[in-house]
Tab-separated table of C-alpha atoms in Angstrom:
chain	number	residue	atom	x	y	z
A	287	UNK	CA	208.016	-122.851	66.000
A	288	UNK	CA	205.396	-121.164	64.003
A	289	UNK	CA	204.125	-117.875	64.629
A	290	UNK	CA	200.396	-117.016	64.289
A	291	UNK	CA	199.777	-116.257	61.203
A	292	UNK	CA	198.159	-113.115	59.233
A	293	UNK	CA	194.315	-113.325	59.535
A	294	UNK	CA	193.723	-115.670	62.197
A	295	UNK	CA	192.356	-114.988	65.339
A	296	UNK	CA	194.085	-115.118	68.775
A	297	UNK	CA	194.079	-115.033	72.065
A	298	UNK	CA	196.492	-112.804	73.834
A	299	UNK	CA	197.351	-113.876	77.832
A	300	UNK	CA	199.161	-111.859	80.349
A	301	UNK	CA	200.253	-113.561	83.402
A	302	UNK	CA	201.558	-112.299	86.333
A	303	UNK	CA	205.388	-113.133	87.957
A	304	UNK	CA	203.945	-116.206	90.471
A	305	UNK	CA	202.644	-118.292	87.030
A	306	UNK	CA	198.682	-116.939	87.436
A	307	UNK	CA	196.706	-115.874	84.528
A	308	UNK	CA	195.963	-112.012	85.161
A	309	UNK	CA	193.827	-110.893	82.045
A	310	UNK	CA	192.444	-112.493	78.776
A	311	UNK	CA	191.589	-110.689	75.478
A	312	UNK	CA	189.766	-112.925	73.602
A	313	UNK	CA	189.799	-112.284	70.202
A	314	UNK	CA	192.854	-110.579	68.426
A	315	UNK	CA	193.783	-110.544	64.606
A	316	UNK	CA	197.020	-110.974	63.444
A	317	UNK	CA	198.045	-108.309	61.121
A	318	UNK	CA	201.416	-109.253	61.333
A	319	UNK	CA	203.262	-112.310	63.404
A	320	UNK	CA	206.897	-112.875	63.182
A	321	UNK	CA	209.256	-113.980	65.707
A	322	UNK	CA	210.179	-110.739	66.444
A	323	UNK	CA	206.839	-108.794	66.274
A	324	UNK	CA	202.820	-109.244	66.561
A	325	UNK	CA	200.654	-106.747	65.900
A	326	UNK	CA	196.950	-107.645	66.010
A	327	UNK	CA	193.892	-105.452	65.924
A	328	UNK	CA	190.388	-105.681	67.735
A	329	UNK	CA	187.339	-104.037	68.495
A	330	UNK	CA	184.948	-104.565	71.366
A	331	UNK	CA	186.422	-107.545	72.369
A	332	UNK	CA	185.377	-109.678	75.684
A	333	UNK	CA	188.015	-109.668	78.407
A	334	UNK	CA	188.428	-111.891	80.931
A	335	UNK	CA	190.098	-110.572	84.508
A	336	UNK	CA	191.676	-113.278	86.850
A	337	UNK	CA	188.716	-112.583	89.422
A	338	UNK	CA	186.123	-113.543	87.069
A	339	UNK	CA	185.415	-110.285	85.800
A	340	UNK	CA	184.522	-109.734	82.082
A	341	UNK	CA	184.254	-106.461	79.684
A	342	UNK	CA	184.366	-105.299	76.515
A	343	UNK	CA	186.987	-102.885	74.711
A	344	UNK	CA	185.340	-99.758	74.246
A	345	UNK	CA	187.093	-98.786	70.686
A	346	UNK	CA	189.316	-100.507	67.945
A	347	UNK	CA	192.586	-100.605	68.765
A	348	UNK	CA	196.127	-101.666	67.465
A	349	UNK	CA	198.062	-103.739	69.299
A	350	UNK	CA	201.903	-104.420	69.250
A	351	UNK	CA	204.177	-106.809	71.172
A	352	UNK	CA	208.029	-107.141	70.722
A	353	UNK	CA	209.514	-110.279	71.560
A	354	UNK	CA	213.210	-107.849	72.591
A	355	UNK	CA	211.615	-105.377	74.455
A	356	UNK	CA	209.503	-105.541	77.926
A	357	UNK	CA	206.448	-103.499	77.120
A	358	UNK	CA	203.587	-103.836	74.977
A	359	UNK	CA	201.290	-101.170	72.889
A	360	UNK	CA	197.645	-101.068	72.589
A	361	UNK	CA	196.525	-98.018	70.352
A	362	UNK	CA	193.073	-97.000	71.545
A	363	UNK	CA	190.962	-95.098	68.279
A	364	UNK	CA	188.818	-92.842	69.837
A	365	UNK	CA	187.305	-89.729	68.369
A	366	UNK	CA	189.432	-86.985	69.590
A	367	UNK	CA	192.590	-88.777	68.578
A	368	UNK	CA	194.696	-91.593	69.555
A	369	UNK	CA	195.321	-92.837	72.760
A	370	UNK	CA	197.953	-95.442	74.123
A	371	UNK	CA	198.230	-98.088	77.171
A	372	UNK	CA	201.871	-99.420	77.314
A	373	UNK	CA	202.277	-102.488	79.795
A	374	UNK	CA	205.501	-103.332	81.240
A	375	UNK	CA	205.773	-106.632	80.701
A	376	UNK	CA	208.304	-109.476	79.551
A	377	UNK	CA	208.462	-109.713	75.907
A	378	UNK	CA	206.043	-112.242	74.073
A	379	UNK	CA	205.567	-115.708	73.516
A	380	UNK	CA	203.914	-117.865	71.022
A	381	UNK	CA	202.657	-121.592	72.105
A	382	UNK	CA	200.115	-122.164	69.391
A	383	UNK	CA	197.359	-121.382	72.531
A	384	UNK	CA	197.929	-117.860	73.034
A	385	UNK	CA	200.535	-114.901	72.540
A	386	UNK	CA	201.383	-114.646	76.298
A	387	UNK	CA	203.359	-112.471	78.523
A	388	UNK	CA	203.877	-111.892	82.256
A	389	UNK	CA	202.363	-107.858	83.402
A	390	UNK	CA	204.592	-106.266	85.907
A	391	UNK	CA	202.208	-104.123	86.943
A	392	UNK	CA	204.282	-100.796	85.958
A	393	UNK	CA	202.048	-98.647	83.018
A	394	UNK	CA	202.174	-95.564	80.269
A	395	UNK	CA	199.300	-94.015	79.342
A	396	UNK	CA	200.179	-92.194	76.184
A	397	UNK	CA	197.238	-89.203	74.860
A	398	UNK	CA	196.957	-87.325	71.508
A	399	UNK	CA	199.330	-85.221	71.946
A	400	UNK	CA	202.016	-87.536	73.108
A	401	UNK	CA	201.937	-86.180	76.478
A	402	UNK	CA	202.398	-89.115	78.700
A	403	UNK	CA	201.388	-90.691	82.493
A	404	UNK	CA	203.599	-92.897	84.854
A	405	UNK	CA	200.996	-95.217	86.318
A	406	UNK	CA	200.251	-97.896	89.096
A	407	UNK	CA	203.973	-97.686	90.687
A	408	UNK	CA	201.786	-98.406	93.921
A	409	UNK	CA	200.931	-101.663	92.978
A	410	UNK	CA	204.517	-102.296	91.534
A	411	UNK	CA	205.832	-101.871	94.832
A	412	UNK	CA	203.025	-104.211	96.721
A	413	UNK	CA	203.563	-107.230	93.846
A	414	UNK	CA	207.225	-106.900	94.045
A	415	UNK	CA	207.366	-107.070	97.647
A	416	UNK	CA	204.882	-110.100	97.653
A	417	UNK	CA	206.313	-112.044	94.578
A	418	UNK	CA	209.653	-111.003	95.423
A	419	UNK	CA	210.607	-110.045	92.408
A	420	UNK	CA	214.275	-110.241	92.043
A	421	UNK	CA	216.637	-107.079	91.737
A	422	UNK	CA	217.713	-107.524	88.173
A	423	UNK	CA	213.797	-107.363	87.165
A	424	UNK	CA	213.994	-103.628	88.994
A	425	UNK	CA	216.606	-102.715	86.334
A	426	UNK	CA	215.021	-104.156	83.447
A	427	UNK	CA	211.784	-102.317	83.823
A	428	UNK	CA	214.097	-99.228	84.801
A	429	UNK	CA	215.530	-99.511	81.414
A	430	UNK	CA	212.417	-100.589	79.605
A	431	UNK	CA	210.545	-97.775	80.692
A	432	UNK	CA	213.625	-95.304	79.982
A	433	UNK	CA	213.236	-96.919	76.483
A	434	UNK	CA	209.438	-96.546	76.105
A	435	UNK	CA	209.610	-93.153	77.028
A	436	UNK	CA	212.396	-92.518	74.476
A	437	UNK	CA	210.311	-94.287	72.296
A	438	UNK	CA	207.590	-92.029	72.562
A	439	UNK	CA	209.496	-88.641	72.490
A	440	UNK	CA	211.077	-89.857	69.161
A	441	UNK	CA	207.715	-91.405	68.028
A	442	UNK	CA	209.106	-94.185	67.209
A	443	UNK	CA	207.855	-98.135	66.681
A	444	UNK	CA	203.777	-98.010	67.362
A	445	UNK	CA	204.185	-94.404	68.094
A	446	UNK	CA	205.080	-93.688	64.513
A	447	UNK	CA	202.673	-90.477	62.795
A	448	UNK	CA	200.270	-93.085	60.834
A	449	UNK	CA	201.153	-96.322	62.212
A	450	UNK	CA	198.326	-97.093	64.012
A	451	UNK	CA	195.854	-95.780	61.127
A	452	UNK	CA	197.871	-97.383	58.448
A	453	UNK	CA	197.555	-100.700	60.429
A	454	UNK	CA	193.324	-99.999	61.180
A	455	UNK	CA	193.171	-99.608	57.159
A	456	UNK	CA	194.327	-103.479	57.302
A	457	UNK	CA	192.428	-104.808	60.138
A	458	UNK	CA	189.135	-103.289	58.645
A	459	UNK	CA	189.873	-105.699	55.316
A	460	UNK	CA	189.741	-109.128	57.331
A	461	UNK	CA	186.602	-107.469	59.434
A	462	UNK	CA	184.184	-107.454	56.100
């Protein structure tokens, strides 16, 4: 299988657990595709929500995905500092279309100063009842948040002091 490679543009896809298409981004560039990781970049990008809905990414931003763990990164560049939305999610795929992965709903909003937010365990609860989401998943996402927030404390992975600047410096060279 061949990964996306360094450059090009793609389309990331996150699905949710019944097989429907939740959220497009439309326009993503690789800055680094392996089998293991992807991280793209983008900047005011169109997205696409399941209801029709469509918006624009308000900053450049850093994206990584991780095809062992069950999150993904986005690091948000704003002017006071660095911001970041982890999704709980499965970990990545690649099918020459899209890099896809299923949301599970669960979120970590990550500020400056690495302070962090628990968010929309609410509507974890409603889509897990509804798409009956099995009890292994529960302990996944236990563990892959555990993780994440271990991850963060440690600044570790997309957390790392420069990695999302380092990685901005490199998405700015395919943008001229």
């Amino acid at each position: 299988m061949d990964f996306p490679k360094t450059g090009s543009v793609i389309q990331v896809q996150s699905y949710k657990h019944n097989g429907f298409i939740h959220r497009v981004w439309e326009e993503t560039v690789v800055l680094k595709g392996t089998s293991k990781v992807v991280i793209g970049g983008n900047d005011r990008i169109l997205v696409k929500e399941a209801d029709g809905r469509q918006w624009r990414t308000r900053e450049p931003a850093i994206c990584y995905f991780d095809a062992n763990h069950w999150f993904n990164t986005i690091g948000m560049i704003r002017s006071d500092g660095i911001y970041y939305y982890c999704n709980l999610g499965s970990p990545f795929t690649w099918d020459e279309e899209a890099l896809k992965y299923i949301d599970y709903d669960l979120d970590i909003k990550v500020f400056p100063d690495m302070t962090y937010k628990l968010l929309d365990e609410d509507e974890y609860e409603v889509h897990r009842k509804q798409m009956k989401y099995p009890d292994q998943l529960d302990h996944i996402l236990e563990r892959n948040v555990e993780e994440l927030i271990s991850w963060i404390h440690q600044r570790k992975g997309p957390f790392a002091p420069q990695f999302v600047e380092m990685w901005y410096e490199r998405f700015l060279q395919y943008r001229l």
